[in-house]
CSV table of C-alpha atoms and ligand atoms in Angstrom, one decimal:
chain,number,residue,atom,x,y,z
R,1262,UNK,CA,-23.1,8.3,21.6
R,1263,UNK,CA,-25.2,6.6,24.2
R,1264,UNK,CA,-23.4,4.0,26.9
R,1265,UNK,CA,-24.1,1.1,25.4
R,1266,UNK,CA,-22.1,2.6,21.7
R,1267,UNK,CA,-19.5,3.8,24.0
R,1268,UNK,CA,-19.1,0.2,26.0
R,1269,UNK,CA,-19.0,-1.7,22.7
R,1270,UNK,CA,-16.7,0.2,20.7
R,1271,UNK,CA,-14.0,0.2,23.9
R,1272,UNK,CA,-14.6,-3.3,23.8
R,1273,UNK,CA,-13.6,-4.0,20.2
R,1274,UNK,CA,-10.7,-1.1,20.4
R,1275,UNK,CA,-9.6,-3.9,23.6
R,1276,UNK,CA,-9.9,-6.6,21.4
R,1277,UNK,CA,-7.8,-5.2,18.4
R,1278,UNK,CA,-4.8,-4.0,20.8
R,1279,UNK,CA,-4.8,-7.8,22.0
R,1280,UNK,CA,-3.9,-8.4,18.8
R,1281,UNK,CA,-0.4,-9.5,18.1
R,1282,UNK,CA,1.3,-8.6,14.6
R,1283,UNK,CA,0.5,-11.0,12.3
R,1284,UNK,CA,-3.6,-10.6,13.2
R,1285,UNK,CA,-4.0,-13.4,15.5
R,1286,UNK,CA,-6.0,-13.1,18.4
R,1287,UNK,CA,-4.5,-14.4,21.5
R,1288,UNK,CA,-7.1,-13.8,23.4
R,1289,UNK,CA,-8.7,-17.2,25.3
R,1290,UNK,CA,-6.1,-19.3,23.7
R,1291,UNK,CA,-4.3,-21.1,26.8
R,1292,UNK,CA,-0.5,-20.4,26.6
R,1293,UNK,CA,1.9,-23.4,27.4
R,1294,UNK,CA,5.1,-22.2,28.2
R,1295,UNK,CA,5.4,-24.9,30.9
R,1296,UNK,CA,5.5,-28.0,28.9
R,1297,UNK,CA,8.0,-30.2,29.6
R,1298,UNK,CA,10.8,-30.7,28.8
R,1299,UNK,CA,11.6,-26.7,28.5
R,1300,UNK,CA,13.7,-26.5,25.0
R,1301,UNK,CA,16.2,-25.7,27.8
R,1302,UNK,CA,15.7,-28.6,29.7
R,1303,UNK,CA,15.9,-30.9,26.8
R,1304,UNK,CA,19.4,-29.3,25.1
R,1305,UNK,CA,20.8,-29.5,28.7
R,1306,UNK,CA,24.7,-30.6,28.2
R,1307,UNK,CA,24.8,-30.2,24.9
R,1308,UNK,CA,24.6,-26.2,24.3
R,1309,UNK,CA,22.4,-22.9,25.5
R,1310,UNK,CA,19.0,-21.9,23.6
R,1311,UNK,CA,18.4,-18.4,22.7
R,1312,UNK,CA,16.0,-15.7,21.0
R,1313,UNK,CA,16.6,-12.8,20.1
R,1314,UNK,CA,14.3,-9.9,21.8
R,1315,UNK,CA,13.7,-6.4,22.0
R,1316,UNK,CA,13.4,-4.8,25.6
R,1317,UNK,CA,9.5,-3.8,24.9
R,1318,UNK,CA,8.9,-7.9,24.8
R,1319,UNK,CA,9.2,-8.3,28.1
R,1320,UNK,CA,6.6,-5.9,29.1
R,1321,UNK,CA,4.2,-8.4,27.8
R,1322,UNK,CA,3.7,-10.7,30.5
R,1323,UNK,CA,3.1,-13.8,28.9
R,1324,UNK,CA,6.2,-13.8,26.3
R,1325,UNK,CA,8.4,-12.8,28.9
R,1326,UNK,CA,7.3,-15.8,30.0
R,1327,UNK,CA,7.9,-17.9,27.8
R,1328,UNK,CA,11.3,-16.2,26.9
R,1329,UNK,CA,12.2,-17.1,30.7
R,1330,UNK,CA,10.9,-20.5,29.8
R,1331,UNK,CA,11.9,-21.7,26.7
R,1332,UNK,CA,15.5,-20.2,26.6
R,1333,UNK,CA,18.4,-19.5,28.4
R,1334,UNK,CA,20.6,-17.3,26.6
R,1335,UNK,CA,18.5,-13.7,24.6
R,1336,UNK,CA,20.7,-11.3,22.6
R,1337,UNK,CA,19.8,-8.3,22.0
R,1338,UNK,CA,17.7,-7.6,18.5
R,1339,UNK,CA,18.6,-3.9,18.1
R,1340,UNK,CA,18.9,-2.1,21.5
R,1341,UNK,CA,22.9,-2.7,21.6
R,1342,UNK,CA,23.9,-1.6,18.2
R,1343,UNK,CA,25.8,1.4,17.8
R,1344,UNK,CA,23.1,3.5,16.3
R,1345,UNK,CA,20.9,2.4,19.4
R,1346,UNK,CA,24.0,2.9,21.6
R,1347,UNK,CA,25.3,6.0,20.5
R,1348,UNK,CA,23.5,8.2,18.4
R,1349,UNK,CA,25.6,11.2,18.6
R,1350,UNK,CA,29.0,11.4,19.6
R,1351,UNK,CA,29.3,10.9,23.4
R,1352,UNK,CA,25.4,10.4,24.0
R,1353,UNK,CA,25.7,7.4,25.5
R,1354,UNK,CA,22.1,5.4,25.9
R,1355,UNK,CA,21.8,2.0,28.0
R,1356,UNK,CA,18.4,2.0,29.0
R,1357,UNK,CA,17.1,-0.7,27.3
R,1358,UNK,CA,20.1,-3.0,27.2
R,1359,UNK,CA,20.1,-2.4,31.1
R,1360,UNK,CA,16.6,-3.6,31.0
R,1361,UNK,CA,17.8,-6.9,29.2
R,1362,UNK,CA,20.7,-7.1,31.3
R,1363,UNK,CA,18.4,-6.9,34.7
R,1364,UNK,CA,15.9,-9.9,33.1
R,1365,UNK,CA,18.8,-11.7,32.0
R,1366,UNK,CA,20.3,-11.5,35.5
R,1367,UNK,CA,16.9,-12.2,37.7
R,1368,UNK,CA,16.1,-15.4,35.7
R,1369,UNK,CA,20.1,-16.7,35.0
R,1370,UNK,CA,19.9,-16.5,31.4
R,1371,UNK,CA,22.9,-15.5,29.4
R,1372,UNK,CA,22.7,-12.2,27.9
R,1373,UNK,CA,24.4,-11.6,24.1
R,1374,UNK,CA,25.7,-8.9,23.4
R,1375,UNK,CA,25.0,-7.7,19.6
R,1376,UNK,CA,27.1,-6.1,17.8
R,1377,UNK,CA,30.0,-3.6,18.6
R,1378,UNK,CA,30.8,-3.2,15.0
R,1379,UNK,CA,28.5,-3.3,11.9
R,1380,UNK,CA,27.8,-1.2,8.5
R,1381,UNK,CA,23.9,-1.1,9.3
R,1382,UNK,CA,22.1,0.5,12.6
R,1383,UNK,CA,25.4,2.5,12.6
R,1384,UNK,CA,25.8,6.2,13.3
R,1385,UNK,CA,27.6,7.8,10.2
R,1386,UNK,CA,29.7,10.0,12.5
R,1387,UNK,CA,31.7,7.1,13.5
R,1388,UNK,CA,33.8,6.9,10.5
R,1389,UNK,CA,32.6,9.2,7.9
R,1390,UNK,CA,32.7,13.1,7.5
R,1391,UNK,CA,29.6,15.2,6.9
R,1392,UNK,CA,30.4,15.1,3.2
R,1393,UNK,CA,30.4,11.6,3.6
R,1394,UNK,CA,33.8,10.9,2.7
R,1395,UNK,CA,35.9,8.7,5.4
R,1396,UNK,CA,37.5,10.3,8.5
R,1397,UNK,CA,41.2,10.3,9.1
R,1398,UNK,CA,42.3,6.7,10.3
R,1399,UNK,CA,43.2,7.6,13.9
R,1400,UNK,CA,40.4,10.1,14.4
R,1401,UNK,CA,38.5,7.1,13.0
R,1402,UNK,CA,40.0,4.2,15.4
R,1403,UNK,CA,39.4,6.7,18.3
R,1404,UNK,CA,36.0,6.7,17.6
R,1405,UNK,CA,35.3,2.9,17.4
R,1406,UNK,CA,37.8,2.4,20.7
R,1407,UNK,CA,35.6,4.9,22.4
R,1408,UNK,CA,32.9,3.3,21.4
R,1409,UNK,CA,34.0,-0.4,22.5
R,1410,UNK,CA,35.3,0.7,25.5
R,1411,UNK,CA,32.8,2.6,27.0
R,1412,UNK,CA,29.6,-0.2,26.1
R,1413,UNK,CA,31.5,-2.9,27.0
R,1414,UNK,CA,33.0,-1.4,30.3
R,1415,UNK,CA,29.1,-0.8,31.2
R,1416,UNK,CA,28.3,-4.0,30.7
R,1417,UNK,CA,31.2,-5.9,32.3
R,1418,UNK,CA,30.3,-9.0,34.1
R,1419,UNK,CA,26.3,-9.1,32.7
R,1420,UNK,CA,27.4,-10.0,29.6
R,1421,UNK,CA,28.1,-13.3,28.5
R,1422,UNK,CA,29.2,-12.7,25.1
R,1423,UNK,CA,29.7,-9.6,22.6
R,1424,UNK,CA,29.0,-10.5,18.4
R,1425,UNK,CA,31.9,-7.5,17.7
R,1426,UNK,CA,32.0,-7.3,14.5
R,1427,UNK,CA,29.2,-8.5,12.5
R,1428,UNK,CA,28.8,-9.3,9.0
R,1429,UNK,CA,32.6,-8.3,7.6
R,1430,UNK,CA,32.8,-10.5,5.0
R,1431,UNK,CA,32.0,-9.2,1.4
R,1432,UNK,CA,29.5,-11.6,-0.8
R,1433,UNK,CA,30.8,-10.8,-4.1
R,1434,UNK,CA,34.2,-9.0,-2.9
R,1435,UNK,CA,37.5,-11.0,-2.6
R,1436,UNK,CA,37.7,-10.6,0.9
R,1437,UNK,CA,36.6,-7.8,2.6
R,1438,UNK,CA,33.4,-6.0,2.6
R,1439,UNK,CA,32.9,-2.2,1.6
R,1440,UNK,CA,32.1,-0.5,4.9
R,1441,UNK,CA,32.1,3.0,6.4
R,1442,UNK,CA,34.7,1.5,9.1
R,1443,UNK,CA,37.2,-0.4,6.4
R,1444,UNK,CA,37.0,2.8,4.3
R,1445,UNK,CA,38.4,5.1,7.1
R,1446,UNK,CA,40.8,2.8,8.9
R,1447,UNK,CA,41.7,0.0,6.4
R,1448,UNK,CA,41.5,-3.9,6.8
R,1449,UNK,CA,42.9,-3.8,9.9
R,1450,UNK,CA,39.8,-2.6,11.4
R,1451,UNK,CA,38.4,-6.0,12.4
R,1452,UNK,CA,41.6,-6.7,14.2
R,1453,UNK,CA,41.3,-3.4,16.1
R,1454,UNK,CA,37.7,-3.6,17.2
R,1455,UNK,CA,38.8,-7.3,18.5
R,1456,UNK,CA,42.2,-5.7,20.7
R,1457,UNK,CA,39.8,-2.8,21.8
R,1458,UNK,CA,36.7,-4.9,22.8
R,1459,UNK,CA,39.9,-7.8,25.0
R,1460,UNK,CA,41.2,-4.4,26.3
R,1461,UNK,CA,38.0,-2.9,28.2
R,1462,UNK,CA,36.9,-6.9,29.2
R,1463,UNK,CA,39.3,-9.1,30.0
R,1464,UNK,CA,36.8,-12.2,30.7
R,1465,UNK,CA,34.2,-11.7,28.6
R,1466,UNK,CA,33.8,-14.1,25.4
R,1467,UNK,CA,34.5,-12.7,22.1
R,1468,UNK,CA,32.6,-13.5,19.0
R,1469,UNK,CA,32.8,-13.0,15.3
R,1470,UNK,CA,29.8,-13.5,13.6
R,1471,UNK,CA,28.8,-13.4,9.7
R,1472,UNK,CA,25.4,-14.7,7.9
R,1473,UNK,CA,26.4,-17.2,4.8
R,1474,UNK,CA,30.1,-17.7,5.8
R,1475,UNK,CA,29.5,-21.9,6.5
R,1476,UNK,CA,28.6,-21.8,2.3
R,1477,UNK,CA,31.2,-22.4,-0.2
R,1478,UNK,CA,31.1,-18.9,-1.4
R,1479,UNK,CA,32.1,-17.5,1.7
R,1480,UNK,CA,34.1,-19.4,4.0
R,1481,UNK,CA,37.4,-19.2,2.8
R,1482,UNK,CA,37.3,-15.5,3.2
R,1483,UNK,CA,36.0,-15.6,6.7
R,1484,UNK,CA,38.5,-18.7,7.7
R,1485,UNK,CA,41.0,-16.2,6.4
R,1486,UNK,CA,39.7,-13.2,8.6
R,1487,UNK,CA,39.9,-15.6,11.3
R,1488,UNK,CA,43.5,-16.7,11.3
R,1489,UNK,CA,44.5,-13.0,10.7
R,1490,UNK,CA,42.7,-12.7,14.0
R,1491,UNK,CA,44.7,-15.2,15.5
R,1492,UNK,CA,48.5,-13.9,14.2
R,1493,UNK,CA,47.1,-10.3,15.7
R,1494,UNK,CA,47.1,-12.6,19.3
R,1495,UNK,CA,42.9,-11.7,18.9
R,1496,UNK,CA,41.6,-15.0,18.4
R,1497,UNK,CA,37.6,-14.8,18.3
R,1498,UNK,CA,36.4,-17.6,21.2
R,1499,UNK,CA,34.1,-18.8,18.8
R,1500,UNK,CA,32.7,-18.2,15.0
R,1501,UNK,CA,28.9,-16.8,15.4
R,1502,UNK,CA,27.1,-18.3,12.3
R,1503,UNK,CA,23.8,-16.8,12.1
R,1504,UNK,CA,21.7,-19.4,10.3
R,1505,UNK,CA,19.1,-17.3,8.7
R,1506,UNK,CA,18.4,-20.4,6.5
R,1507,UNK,CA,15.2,-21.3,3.8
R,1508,UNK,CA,12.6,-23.6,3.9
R,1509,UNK,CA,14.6,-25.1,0.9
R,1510,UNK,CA,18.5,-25.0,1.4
R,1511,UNK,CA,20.9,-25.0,2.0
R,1512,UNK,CA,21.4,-28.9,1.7
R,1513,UNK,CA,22.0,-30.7,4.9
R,1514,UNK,CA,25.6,-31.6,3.0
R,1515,UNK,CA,26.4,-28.5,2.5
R,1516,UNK,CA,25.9,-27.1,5.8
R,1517,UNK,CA,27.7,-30.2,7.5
R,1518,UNK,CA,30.9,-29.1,5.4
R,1519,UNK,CA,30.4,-25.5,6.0
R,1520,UNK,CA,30.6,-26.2,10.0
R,1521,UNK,CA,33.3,-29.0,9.8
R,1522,UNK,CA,35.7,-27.0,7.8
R,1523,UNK,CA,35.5,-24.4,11.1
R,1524,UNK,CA,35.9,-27.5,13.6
R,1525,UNK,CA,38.9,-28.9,11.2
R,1526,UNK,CA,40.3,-25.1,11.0
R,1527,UNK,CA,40.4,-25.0,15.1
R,1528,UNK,CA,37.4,-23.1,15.9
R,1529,UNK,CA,34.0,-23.9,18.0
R,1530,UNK,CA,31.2,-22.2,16.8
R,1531,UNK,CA,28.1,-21.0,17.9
R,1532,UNK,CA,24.5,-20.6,15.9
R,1533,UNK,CA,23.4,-17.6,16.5
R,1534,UNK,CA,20.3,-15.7,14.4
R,1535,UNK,CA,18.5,-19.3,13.1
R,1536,UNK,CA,15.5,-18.8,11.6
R,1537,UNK,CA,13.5,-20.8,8.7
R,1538,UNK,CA,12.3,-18.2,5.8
R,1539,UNK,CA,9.2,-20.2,4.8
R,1540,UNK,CA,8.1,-17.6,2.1
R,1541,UNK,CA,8.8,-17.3,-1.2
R,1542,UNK,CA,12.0,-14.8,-2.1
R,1543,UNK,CA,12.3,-14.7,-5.7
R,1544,UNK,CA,13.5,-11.8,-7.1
R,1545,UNK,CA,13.0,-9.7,-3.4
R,1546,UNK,CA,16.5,-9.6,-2.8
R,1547,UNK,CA,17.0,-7.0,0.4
R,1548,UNK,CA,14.8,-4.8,-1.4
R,1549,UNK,CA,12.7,-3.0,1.8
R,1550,UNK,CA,10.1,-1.1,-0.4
R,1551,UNK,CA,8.9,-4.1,-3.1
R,1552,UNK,CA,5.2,-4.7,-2.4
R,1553,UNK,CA,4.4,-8.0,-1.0
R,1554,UNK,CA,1.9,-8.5,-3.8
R,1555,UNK,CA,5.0,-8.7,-6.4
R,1556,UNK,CA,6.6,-12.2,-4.8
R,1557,UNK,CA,3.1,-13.1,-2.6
R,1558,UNK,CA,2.3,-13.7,0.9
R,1559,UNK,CA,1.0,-17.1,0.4
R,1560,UNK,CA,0.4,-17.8,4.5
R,1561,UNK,CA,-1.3,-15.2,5.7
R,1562,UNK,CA,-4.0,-16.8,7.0
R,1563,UNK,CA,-1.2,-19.5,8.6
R,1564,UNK,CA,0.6,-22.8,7.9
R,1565,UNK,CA,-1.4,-25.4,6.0
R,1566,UNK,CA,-0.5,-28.8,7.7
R,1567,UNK,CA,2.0,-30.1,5.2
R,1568,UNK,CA,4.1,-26.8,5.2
R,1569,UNK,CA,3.6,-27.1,9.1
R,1570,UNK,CA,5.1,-30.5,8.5
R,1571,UNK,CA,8.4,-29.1,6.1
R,1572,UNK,CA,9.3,-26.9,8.8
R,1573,UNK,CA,9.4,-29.6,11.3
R,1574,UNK,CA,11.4,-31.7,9.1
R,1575,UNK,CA,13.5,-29.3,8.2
R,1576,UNK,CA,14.1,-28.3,12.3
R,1577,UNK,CA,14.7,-32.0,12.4
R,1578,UNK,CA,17.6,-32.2,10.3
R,1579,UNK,CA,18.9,-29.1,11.3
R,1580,UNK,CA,18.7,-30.3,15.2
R,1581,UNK,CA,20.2,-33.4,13.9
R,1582,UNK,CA,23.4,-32.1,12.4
R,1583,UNK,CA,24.0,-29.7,15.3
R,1584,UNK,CA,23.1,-32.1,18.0
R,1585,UNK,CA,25.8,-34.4,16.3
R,1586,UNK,CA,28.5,-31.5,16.7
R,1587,UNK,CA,27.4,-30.4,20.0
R,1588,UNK,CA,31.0,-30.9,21.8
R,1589,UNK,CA,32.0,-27.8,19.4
R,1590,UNK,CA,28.3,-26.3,19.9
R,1591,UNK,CA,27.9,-23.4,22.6
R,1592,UNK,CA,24.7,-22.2,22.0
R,1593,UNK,CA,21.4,-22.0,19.5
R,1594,UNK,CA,20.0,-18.7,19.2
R,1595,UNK,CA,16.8,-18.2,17.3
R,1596,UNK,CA,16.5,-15.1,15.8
R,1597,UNK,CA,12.7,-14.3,18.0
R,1598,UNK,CA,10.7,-15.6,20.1
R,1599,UNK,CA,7.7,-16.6,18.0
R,1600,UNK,CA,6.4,-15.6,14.6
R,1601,UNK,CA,4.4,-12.7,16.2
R,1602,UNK,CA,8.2,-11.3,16.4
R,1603,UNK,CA,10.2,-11.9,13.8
R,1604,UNK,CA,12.0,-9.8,11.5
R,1605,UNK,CA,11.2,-11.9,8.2
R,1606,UNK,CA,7.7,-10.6,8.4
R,1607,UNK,CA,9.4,-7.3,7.4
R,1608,UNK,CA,12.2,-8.7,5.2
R,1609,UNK,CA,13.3,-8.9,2.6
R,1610,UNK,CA,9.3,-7.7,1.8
R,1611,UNK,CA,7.5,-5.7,3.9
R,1612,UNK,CA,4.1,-6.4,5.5
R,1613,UNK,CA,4.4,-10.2,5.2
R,1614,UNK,CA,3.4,-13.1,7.6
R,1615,UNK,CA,6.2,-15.4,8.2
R,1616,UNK,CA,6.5,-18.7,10.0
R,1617,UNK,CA,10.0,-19.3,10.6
R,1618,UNK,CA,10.3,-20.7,14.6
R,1619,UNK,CA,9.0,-22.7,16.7
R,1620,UNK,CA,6.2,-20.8,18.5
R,1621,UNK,CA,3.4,-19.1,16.6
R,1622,UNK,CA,2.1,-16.5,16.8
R,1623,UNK,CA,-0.2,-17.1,19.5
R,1624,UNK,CA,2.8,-18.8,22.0
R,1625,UNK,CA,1.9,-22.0,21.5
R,1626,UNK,CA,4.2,-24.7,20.7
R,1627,UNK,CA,4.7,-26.1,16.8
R,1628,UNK,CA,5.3,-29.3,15.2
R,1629,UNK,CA,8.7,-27.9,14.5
R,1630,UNK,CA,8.8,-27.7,18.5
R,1631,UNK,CA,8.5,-31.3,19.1
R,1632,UNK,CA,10.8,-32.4,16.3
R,1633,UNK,CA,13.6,-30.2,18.1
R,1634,UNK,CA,13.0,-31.5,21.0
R,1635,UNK,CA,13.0,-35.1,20.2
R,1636,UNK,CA,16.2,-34.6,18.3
R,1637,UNK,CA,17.5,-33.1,21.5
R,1638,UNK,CA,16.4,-35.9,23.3
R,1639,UNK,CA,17.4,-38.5,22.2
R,1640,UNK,CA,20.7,-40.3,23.0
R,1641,UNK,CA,24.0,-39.6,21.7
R,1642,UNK,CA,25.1,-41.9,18.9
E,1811,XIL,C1,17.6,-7.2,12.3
E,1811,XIL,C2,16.5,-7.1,13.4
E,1811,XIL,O1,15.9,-8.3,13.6
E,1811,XIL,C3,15.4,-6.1,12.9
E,1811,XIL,O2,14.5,-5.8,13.9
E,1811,XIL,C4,16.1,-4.8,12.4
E,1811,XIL,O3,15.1,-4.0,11.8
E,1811,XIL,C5,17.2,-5.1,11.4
E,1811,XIL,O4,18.1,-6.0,12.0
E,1811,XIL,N1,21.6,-10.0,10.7
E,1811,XIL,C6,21.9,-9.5,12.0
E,1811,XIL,C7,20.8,-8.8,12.8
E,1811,XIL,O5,23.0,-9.6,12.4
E,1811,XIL,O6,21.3,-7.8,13.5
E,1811,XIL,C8,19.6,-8.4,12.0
E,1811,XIL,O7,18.6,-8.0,12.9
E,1811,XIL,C9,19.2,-9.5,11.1
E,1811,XIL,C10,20.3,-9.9,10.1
């Protein structure tokens, strides 16, 4: 291969790893993460903005930079669950959360703390045999209170807030769902993982969040799960509703009543995984392995300007409901930073290109952008 073969092809293989997933090319495009007003800026008094992140996002210079930007509060995508935090029994790995925890720190920019307890990203050890069948309750609790302890001991005073136990509710259950940790220890086990996480942190702020549970379907369940909490002297300091909502419902209406009857019920809340699926789900459901061809990747080659537009409006009336609620309103977490990032190009189809926030995929700002922010703007009625 002569010099001139050689130069070009390292050229190309540069301008393919410039490449963020999704295929866009950043490269030339000018990033804005300076305009003003900051999302931060603009939501200032009425509650935090957050994304969620990985640790290996911040070694790329330019969405750290608009992480340290755009948002002050990140919780952690992956890197604090319990598979993440311990694999095997006792092996113990902070790394990246410490990296998240030294960002979050350097920039003052809350850092959230996601999830002590969950069925997925779990280790089976934690509550199961190797025949699979539950372990003994206590052998069981000591497990999980080892676990709380010892993750939320090492992170006392850098984090704001810990998501304990995620996603407890059952969807077609009457009240609990099936899991690894209810099977070995009972209901109860939502009540303990609250009393252990309060033991090993006085201070820090106590969350339990659940996807769906502001729909009819759900919330009676969780708003029983809550005032459990609250006999057991474990009251969650505010309801995490993730917000991994479509492009088409649900209804304004709806999700008004779904956060009023928490607010009526006692409790502030906090949105924390919102997102905007603008593809098409169909038959999908959570299936990983269906091909993208079966339901179609209609926007691969990006938004077309009235879609652009839907998701802006639909931002808008989202913004507008939460905006109007923001006394009981601590925070708005997206779940990424931009649509280069996001885990609904990977659910529930693989290999799909997704649009659901407000940055695309090449940093820059979207209509749905300036909708939030002039919702965020504008004066209190
Ligand atoms: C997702 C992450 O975004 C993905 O990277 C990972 O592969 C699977 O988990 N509800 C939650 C989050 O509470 O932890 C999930 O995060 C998204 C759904």
């Amino acid at each position: 291969m002569n010099t001139f073969a050689l130069v070009t092809l390292l050229v190309l293989a540069g301008c393919q790893m410039s490449r963020v997933a999704g295929g866009d090319d950043r490269a030339g495009v000018p990033i804005e993460p300076t305009r003003e007003p900051t999302l931060p800026e603009a939501a200032e008094g009425r509650f935090l903005i957050g994304t969620a992140i990985m640790a290996r996002a911040l070694d790329d210079p330019a969405v750290a930079d608009l992480i340290r930007t755009q948002y002050n509060a990140i919780t952690a995508e992956n890197e604090l669950k319990p598979k993440s935090v311990q694999p095997e029994p006792g092996a113990f790995d902070f790394t990246a959360g410490d990296k998240l925890a030294d960002f979050a720190e350097a920039n003052d920019i809350a850092l959230i703390g996601h999830t002590l307890v969950w069925h997925q990203q779990a280790p089976a050890w934690m509550f199961e045999d190797e025949a699979g069948e539950p372990l003994p309750r206590d052998e069981a609790l000591e497990n999980m209170r080892a676990h709380i302890h010892t993750v939320v001991k090492h992170f006392k005073g850098r984090v704001h807030g810990w998501d304990v136990v995620n996603e407890a509710i059952s969807d077609n259950g009457p009240y609990l769902r099936d899991t690894p940790a209810l099977r070995a220890i009972g209901d109860d086990y939502v009540i303990k993982a609250f009393e252990f996480a309060r033991e090993a942190d006085p201070d820090v702020e106590l969350y339990y969040n659940d996807f769906n549970i502001e729909l009819d379907y759900k919330r009676d369940k969780a708003l029983r799960l809550l005032a459990e909490l609250d006999a057991a002297g474990v009251r969650p300091d505010r309801v995490g509703i993730q917000g991994h909502w479509l492009i088409g419902g649900p209804d304004i209406e709806q999700l008004e009543r779904g956060l009023t009857a928490y607010f009526d019920a006692g409790y502030d809340i906090d949105i924390t995984e919102l997102d905007i699926d603008m593809l098409p789900r169909d038959a999908a459901g959570a299936d990983l392995d269906i091909s993208p061809g079966a339901v179609g990747n209609p926007y691969a080659d990006g938004l077309p300007d009235e879609r652009q537009q839907a998701l802006a409006d639909r931002y808008r009336e989202i913004f507008e409901l939460l905006t109007k609620y923001d006394e009981r309103i601590s925070r708005v977490t997206f779940w990424g930073t931009h649509d280069g990032a996001t885990w609904l190009n990977g659910w529930p189809v693989r290999g799909r290109t997704n649009h659901p926030l407000l940055f695309d995929r090449q940093l820059q700002p979207k209509p749905a952008f300036d909708a939030v922010i002039e919702v965020l703007q504008a004066k209190k009625q």
